[in-house]
Amino acid sequence: MEIKQSTCNYCSIACNMDFHVEDNHIERVTPTKDYPVNHGFCCVKGLNLDKQNTLFKNPKTPLMKDEQGKWQSISWDEAFKAFATRIKGIQEKYGKKSVAFLSTGQLLTEEMALLGHIGRDYLGIDGDGNTRLCMATAVVAYKQSFGFDAPPYTMNDLELSDTIILVGSNPVVSHPILWGRIRKNKNYKLVVIDPRKSETAAHADLWLSIRPKTDLTFLYTLANVLIEKGWIDEAFIEKYTEHFDEFKEHVKKYTLAEVEFKTGLSAGKVLELAELIHKGKRVSFWWTMGVNQSYEAVRTAQAIINLALMTGNIGRPGTGANSITGQCNAMGSRLF
């Protein structure tokens, strides 16, 4: 049995998998041993990748619906010709730009590049990817904060952090291998900021059940507390940031006296988190679609980034302001 390696396309962790192939059919899927991302592990989704090819029993050729709506086998030549004929027919009738392509972050970079090359260079059409939209808020936040769209972290940072703060993220369910990397860390405090007690929140040292749509108020209040108590890295701020005084002035109005009324969190909970950040030597902030597809998402992501910057928790192992995507090649598809 031949083994072919590829990447799981279900979530952003992009685990490497071994596909056990016989007679051009995937018999089973196992995680690649010693791969630096998943370390020989995968979740149940990855183990069932072979099921993607079994919607139709042993399909040998492309399928097309007949006039009765039933699937019928056709040759590859017929399939390519039917596809090309229909595309060209639409363009001739309505113009070249009447056709477009839409991709996802589940396509690997090489596949995405080929799709873009065929679409733009041969068909003269435009294309887009769902990840450019679903991650648009994080993209803007990163570009405005750093000048480029690239989260500054590696998976190893999870194992090196002594304080891990998850905002709107539930990796126990959505990114199980990432959660496994957290569990490998034997010396960390876990903070979960989430309106509901998720599967991840159940494991937290500190769960902050924030009222929906108040993330920004909470984060600005937290920033104000850190500033007032002097729990910031002034040398880092001076060397690597701009306009901190303006930010400091902006968050002054977000006070502990009002935080409970606005967010549902007690002042004591906010102070507890502020103290954890202050005591932490390697603090990392992580968020997913609970931020990126929510209310005031760009500013919320920027507020998280600002917390990392003002405390000097960026650019070192075990730190960072880290947005986690939902698909394995979300960043790659945005580039194309």
Short mmCIF file of C-alpha atoms in Angstrom, two decimals:
data_model
loop_
_atom_site.label_atom_id
_atom_site.label_comp_id
_atom_site.label_asym_id
_atom_site.label_seq_id
_atom_site.Cartn_x
_atom_site.Cartn_y
_atom_site.Cartn_z
CA MET A 1 0.00 0.00 0.00
CA GLU A 2 1.37 3.38 -1.01
CA ILE A 3 1.47 6.29 1.44
CA LYS A 4 0.96 9.83 0.15
CA GLN A 5 1.27 12.86 2.41
CA SER A 6 -0.95 15.91 2.30
CA THR A 7 -2.56 18.51 4.55
CA CYS A 8 -5.87 18.23 6.35
CA ASN A 9 -8.15 20.96 4.99
CA TYR A 10 -10.72 21.17 7.75
CA CYS A 11 -9.32 23.81 10.12
CA SER A 12 -6.44 26.26 10.29
CA ILE A 13 -4.02 23.95 12.09
CA ALA A 14 -3.22 22.19 8.79
CA CYS A 15 -2.17 18.84 10.26
CA ASN A 16 -0.05 16.67 8.00
CA MET A 17 -1.70 13.36 7.17
CA ASP A 18 -0.65 10.04 5.63
CA PHE A 19 -3.10 8.80 3.01
CA HIS A 20 -2.87 5.03 2.58
CA VAL A 21 -3.68 4.42 -1.08
CA GLU A 22 -4.29 1.19 -2.95
CA ASP A 23 -5.51 0.96 -6.56
CA ASN A 24 -5.94 4.75 -6.58
CA HIS A 25 -8.37 4.54 -3.65
CA ILE A 26 -7.81 5.99 -0.17
CA GLU A 27 -8.18 3.09 2.24
CA ARG A 28 -7.45 4.97 5.45
CA VAL A 29 -5.92 8.15 6.85
CA THR A 30 -3.45 8.47 9.72
CA PRO A 31 -1.57 11.47 11.17
CA THR A 32 2.03 11.86 10.04
CA LYS A 33 4.47 10.93 12.78
CA ASP A 34 6.93 13.58 14.00
CA TYR A 35 5.38 16.36 11.89
CA PRO A 36 6.15 19.68 13.65
CA VAL A 37 2.54 20.92 13.65
CA ASN A 38 0.47 17.99 14.90
CA HIS A 39 3.24 15.78 16.34
CA GLY A 40 1.64 12.55 15.14
CA PHE A 41 -1.87 13.42 16.35
CA CYS A 42 -5.08 14.53 14.66
CA CYS A 43 -8.73 14.94 15.54
CA VAL A 44 -11.70 12.88 14.38
CA LYS A 45 -12.27 15.23 11.43
CA GLY A 46 -8.84 14.50 10.00
CA LEU A 47 -9.22 10.77 10.54
CA ASN A 48 -12.32 10.86 8.33
CA LEU A 49 -10.80 12.73 5.39
CA ASP A 50 -11.19 9.62 3.24
CA LYS A 51 -14.98 9.97 3.56
CA GLN A 52 -14.84 13.04 1.30
CA ASN A 53 -14.43 10.67 -1.62
CA THR A 54 -17.28 8.29 -0.78
CA LEU A 55 -20.41 10.36 -1.42
CA PHE A 56 -20.84 8.21 -4.52
CA LYS A 57 -19.77 4.61 -4.31
CA ASN A 58 -16.48 4.09 -6.14
CA PRO A 59 -16.87 6.91 -8.68
CA LYS A 60 -14.56 6.27 -11.64
CA THR A 61 -15.64 9.19 -13.80
CA PRO A 62 -17.23 12.63 -13.40
CA LEU A 63 -20.97 12.69 -12.86
CA MET A 64 -23.55 14.98 -14.46
CA LYS A 65 -27.28 15.14 -13.92
CA ASP A 66 -29.51 14.10 -16.80
CA GLU A 67 -32.85 15.68 -17.71
CA GLN A 68 -34.54 13.68 -14.96
CA GLY A 69 -32.09 15.04 -12.38
CA LYS A 70 -30.30 11.72 -11.93
CA TRP A 71 -26.52 11.43 -11.79
CA GLN A 72 -24.95 9.82 -14.84
CA SER A 73 -21.31 8.98 -15.47
CA ILE A 74 -19.55 10.91 -18.23
CA SER A 75 -15.97 10.87 -19.43
CA TRP A 76 -13.40 13.43 -18.33
CA ASP A 77 -13.31 14.81 -21.86
CA GLU A 78 -17.07 15.29 -21.81
CA ALA A 79 -16.89 16.95 -18.40
CA PHE A 80 -14.17 19.41 -19.39
CA LYS A 81 -15.93 20.24 -22.65
CA ALA A 82 -19.30 20.74 -20.93
CA PHE A 83 -17.73 23.02 -18.33
CA ALA A 84 -15.78 25.05 -20.90
CA THR A 85 -18.75 25.31 -23.28
CA ARG A 86 -21.07 26.59 -20.59
CA ILE A 87 -18.55 29.12 -19.27
CA LYS A 88 -17.78 30.45 -22.76
CA GLY A 89 -21.48 30.57 -23.61
CA ILE A 90 -22.25 32.70 -20.56
CA GLN A 91 -19.34 35.04 -21.36
CA GLU A 92 -20.37 35.42 -24.99
CA LYS A 93 -23.92 36.30 -23.97
CA TYR A 94 -23.25 38.51 -20.95
CA GLY A 95 -19.59 39.54 -21.21
CA LYS A 96 -16.35 38.19 -19.75
CA LYS A 97 -16.95 39.65 -16.31
CA SER A 98 -20.27 37.83 -16.00
CA VAL A 99 -18.32 34.84 -14.67
CA ALA A 100 -16.21 34.82 -11.53
CA PHE A 101 -14.64 32.24 -9.28
CA LEU A 102 -14.89 31.97 -5.51
CA SER A 103 -12.50 29.85 -3.48
CA THR A 104 -12.02 28.93 0.16
CA GLY A 105 -9.10 28.59 2.51
CA GLN A 106 -9.45 24.83 2.18
CA LEU A 107 -7.54 24.94 -1.10
CA LEU A 108 -3.79 24.53 -0.75
CA THR A 109 -1.53 27.29 -2.06
CA GLU A 110 -0.57 25.43 -5.23
CA GLU A 111 -4.21 24.73 -6.06
CA MET A 112 -5.15 28.33 -5.33
CA ALA A 113 -2.36 29.61 -7.57
CA LEU A 114 -3.49 27.36 -10.42
CA LEU A 115 -7.11 28.47 -10.03
CA GLY A 116 -6.07 32.12 -10.08
CA HIS A 117 -3.82 31.58 -13.11
CA ILE A 118 -6.56 29.87 -15.14
CA GLY A 119 -9.27 32.30 -14.05
CA ARG A 120 -7.41 35.56 -14.53
CA ASP A 121 -4.94 34.76 -17.31
CA TYR A 122 -6.97 32.42 -19.52
CA LEU A 123 -10.61 33.26 -18.83
CA GLY A 124 -10.06 36.94 -18.02
CA ILE A 125 -12.35 36.79 -15.00
CA ASP A 126 -12.14 38.03 -11.45
CA GLY A 127 -12.02 35.88 -8.35
CA ASP A 128 -12.20 36.06 -4.60
CA GLY A 129 -11.93 33.88 -1.54
CA ASN A 130 -14.28 33.57 1.39
CA THR A 131 -11.34 34.03 3.76
CA ARG A 132 -10.74 37.57 2.51
CA LEU A 133 -14.20 38.34 3.85
CA CYS A 134 -14.45 36.15 6.96
CA MET A 135 -11.02 37.36 8.16
CA ALA A 136 -11.39 40.93 6.88
CA THR A 137 -11.56 42.45 10.34
CA ALA A 138 -8.38 40.77 11.58
CA VAL A 139 -6.66 41.71 8.31
CA VAL A 140 -7.46 45.39 8.83
CA ALA A 141 -6.44 45.24 12.49
CA TYR A 142 -3.07 43.67 11.67
CA LYS A 143 -2.38 46.02 8.77
CA GLN A 144 -3.21 49.11 10.79
CA SER A 145 -1.20 47.88 13.78
CA PHE A 146 1.82 46.29 12.09
CA GLY A 147 1.64 47.27 8.44
CA PHE A 148 1.15 43.70 7.23
CA ASP A 149 -1.38 40.87 7.43
CA ALA A 150 0.42 38.12 9.33
CA PRO A 151 -0.21 36.93 12.90
CA PRO A 152 3.14 36.98 14.75
CA TYR A 153 3.21 33.51 16.30
CA THR A 154 3.95 29.82 15.91
CA MET A 155 2.24 26.83 17.49
CA ASN A 156 5.22 26.46 19.82
CA ASP A 157 4.24 29.69 21.55
CA LEU A 158 1.30 27.88 23.16
CA GLU A 159 3.69 25.55 24.94
CA LEU A 160 5.96 28.41 26.01
CA SER A 161 3.36 30.82 27.41
CA ASP A 162 2.84 31.07 31.15
CA THR A 163 -0.44 32.95 30.66
CA ILE A 164 -2.77 32.06 27.77
CA ILE A 165 -5.74 34.35 27.13
CA LEU A 166 -8.43 33.12 24.72
CA VAL A 167 -10.98 35.66 23.47
CA GLY A 168 -14.04 34.29 21.67
CA SER A 169 -12.22 31.04 21.00
CA ASN A 170 -13.19 27.44 21.78
CA PRO A 171 -10.25 25.28 20.63
CA VAL A 172 -11.46 22.16 22.44
CA VAL A 173 -14.05 21.86 19.66
CA SER A 174 -12.86 24.08 16.81
CA HIS A 175 -9.09 23.45 16.93
CA PRO A 176 -8.52 20.21 18.89
CA ILE A 177 -4.85 19.85 17.97
CA LEU A 178 -4.17 23.42 19.05
CA TRP A 179 -5.86 22.56 22.33
CA GLY A 180 -3.58 19.54 22.58
CA ARG A 181 -0.57 21.85 22.27
CA ILE A 182 -1.96 23.95 25.13
CA ARG A 183 -2.33 20.84 27.27
CA LYS A 184 1.31 19.96 26.66
CA ASN A 185 2.21 23.15 28.48
CA LYS A 186 2.67 22.15 32.13
CA ASN A 187 3.09 25.64 33.56
CA TYR A 188 0.37 28.01 32.43
CA LYS A 189 -2.70 29.91 33.52
CA LEU A 190 -5.65 29.74 31.14
CA VAL A 191 -8.06 32.66 30.80
CA VAL A 192 -11.18 32.32 28.62
CA ILE A 193 -13.27 35.37 27.69
CA ASP A 194 -16.57 34.06 26.32
CA PRO A 195 -20.26 34.83 27.03
CA ARG A 196 -21.02 31.13 27.35
CA LYS A 197 -19.28 28.44 29.36
CA SER A 198 -17.79 26.65 26.39
CA GLU A 199 -15.96 23.34 26.48
CA THR A 200 -12.73 25.34 26.73
CA ALA A 201 -14.06 27.65 29.44
CA ALA A 202 -14.75 24.58 31.56
CA HIS A 203 -10.97 24.07 31.77
CA ALA A 204 -10.08 27.71 32.48
CA ASP A 205 -8.38 29.04 35.60
CA LEU A 206 -10.35 32.23 34.99
CA TRP A 207 -13.55 32.37 32.92
CA LEU A 208 -14.90 35.82 32.16
CA SER A 209 -18.54 35.55 31.10
CA ILE A 210 -18.73 38.84 29.29
CA ARG A 211 -22.01 40.31 28.07
CA PRO A 212 -22.28 40.02 24.25
CA LYS A 213 -21.20 43.14 22.30
CA THR A 214 -19.19 44.57 25.21
CA ASP A 215 -15.77 43.15 24.32
CA LEU A 216 -14.34 46.52 23.36
CA THR A 217 -15.53 48.20 26.55
CA PHE A 218 -14.02 45.40 28.61
CA LEU A 219 -10.67 45.47 26.78
CA TYR A 220 -10.38 49.26 27.02
CA THR A 221 -11.16 49.07 30.75
CA LEU A 222 -8.49 46.41 31.16
CA ALA A 223 -6.01 48.61 29.30
CA ASN A 224 -6.86 51.57 31.51
CA VAL A 225 -6.32 49.49 34.67
CA LEU A 226 -2.92 48.30 33.45
CA ILE A 227 -1.91 51.89 32.68
CA GLU A 228 -3.15 53.30 35.99
CA LYS A 229 -1.30 50.65 37.99
CA GLY A 230 1.88 51.07 35.99
CA TRP A 231 1.73 47.45 34.79
CA ILE A 232 2.98 48.32 31.31
CA ASP A 233 6.35 48.05 29.57
CA GLU A 234 7.28 51.69 29.07
CA ALA A 235 10.64 50.89 27.46
CA PHE A 236 8.95 48.66 24.86
CA ILE A 237 6.26 51.26 24.23
CA GLU A 238 8.84 54.00 23.73
CA LYS A 239 10.96 51.93 21.35
CA TYR A 240 8.39 50.08 19.26
CA THR A 241 5.06 51.93 19.29
CA GLU A 242 3.53 55.23 18.23
CA HIS A 243 0.75 57.44 19.62
CA PHE A 244 0.54 55.67 22.98
CA ASP A 245 -0.33 58.91 24.75
CA GLU A 246 -3.39 59.27 22.52
CA PHE A 247 -4.46 55.71 23.30
CA LYS A 248 -3.88 56.34 27.02
CA GLU A 249 -6.12 59.39 26.88
CA HIS A 250 -8.80 57.50 24.94
CA VAL A 251 -9.18 54.66 27.46
CA LYS A 252 -9.32 56.94 30.52
CA LYS A 253 -13.11 57.06 30.38
CA TYR A 254 -13.38 53.25 30.64
CA THR A 255 -13.35 52.81 34.41
CA LEU A 256 -13.83 50.00 36.90
CA ALA A 257 -16.75 51.93 38.38
CA GLU A 258 -18.80 51.31 35.24
CA VAL A 259 -17.43 48.01 33.98
CA GLU A 260 -19.96 45.77 35.75
CA PHE A 261 -22.96 47.74 34.54
CA LYS A 262 -21.70 47.67 30.94
CA THR A 263 -20.11 44.21 30.64
CA GLY A 264 -21.62 42.14 33.43
CA LEU A 265 -18.15 41.50 34.88
CA SER A 266 -17.22 42.63 38.36
CA ALA A 267 -14.35 45.04 38.92
CA GLY A 268 -12.66 42.26 40.86
CA LYS A 269 -12.61 39.99 37.80
CA VAL A 270 -11.02 42.70 35.67
CA LEU A 271 -8.40 43.35 38.35
CA GLU A 272 -7.71 39.62 38.60
CA LEU A 273 -6.98 39.41 34.89
CA ALA A 274 -4.86 42.58 34.98
CA GLU A 275 -2.77 41.07 37.77
CA LEU A 276 -2.33 37.81 35.85
CA ILE A 277 -1.05 39.76 32.85
CA HIS A 278 1.27 41.80 35.09
CA LYS A 279 2.72 38.72 36.79
CA GLY A 280 3.08 36.76 33.56
CA LYS A 281 6.50 36.65 31.93
CA ARG A 282 5.22 35.27 28.61
CA VAL A 283 1.61 36.25 28.01
CA SER A 284 -0.12 35.32 24.74
CA PHE A 285 -3.50 36.50 23.45
CA TRP A 286 -5.52 34.32 21.02
CA TRP A 287 -8.83 34.89 19.28
CA THR A 288 -10.94 33.43 16.47
CA MET A 289 -14.31 34.12 14.86
CA GLY A 290 -15.84 35.04 18.22
CA VAL A 291 -14.00 38.32 17.64
CA ASN A 292 -13.45 38.47 13.89
CA GLN A 293 -17.11 38.05 12.94
CA SER A 294 -18.63 39.99 15.79
CA TYR A 295 -19.63 43.50 16.82
CA GLU A 296 -16.89 46.17 16.46
CA ALA A 297 -14.52 43.42 15.37
CA VAL A 298 -11.69 45.53 13.91
CA ARG A 299 -11.40 47.70 17.00
CA THR A 300 -11.74 44.67 19.28
CA ALA A 301 -8.87 42.91 17.51
CA GLN A 302 -6.80 46.10 17.70
CA ALA A 303 -7.56 46.40 21.41
CA ILE A 304 -6.16 42.89 21.95
CA ILE A 305 -3.09 43.78 19.90
CA ASN A 306 -2.64 46.95 21.96
CA LEU A 307 -2.71 44.94 25.20
CA ALA A 308 0.14 42.81 23.89
CA LEU A 309 2.10 45.86 22.74
CA MET A 310 1.70 47.92 25.90
CA THR A 311 2.82 45.03 28.11
CA GLY A 312 5.72 44.03 25.86
CA ASN A 313 4.19 40.64 25.17
CA ILE A 314 5.04 40.43 21.50
CA GLY A 315 8.09 39.43 19.49
CA ARG A 316 9.26 36.91 22.09
CA PRO A 317 8.66 33.14 22.40
CA GLY A 318 5.43 32.40 24.22
CA THR A 319 3.86 35.80 23.54
CA GLY A 320 1.86 37.51 20.80
CA ALA A 321 -1.50 38.88 19.67
CA ASN A 322 -2.62 35.92 17.65
CA SER A 323 -5.68 35.55 15.43
CA ILE A 324 -6.47 31.92 14.59
CA THR A 325 -8.09 31.33 11.22
CA GLY A 326 -10.83 28.83 10.51
CA GLN A 327 -9.34 27.12 7.44
CA CYS A 328 -5.95 25.61 6.71
CA ASN A 329 -4.91 28.12 4.02
CA ALA A 330 -6.89 31.19 4.97
CA MET A 331 -3.87 33.45 4.58
CA GLY A 332 -2.72 31.85 1.33
CA SER A 333 -6.11 32.23 -0.32
CA ARG A 334 -6.22 35.90 0.67
CA LEU A 335 -2.96 36.49 -1.18
CA PHE A 336 -4.31 35.08 -4.43
#
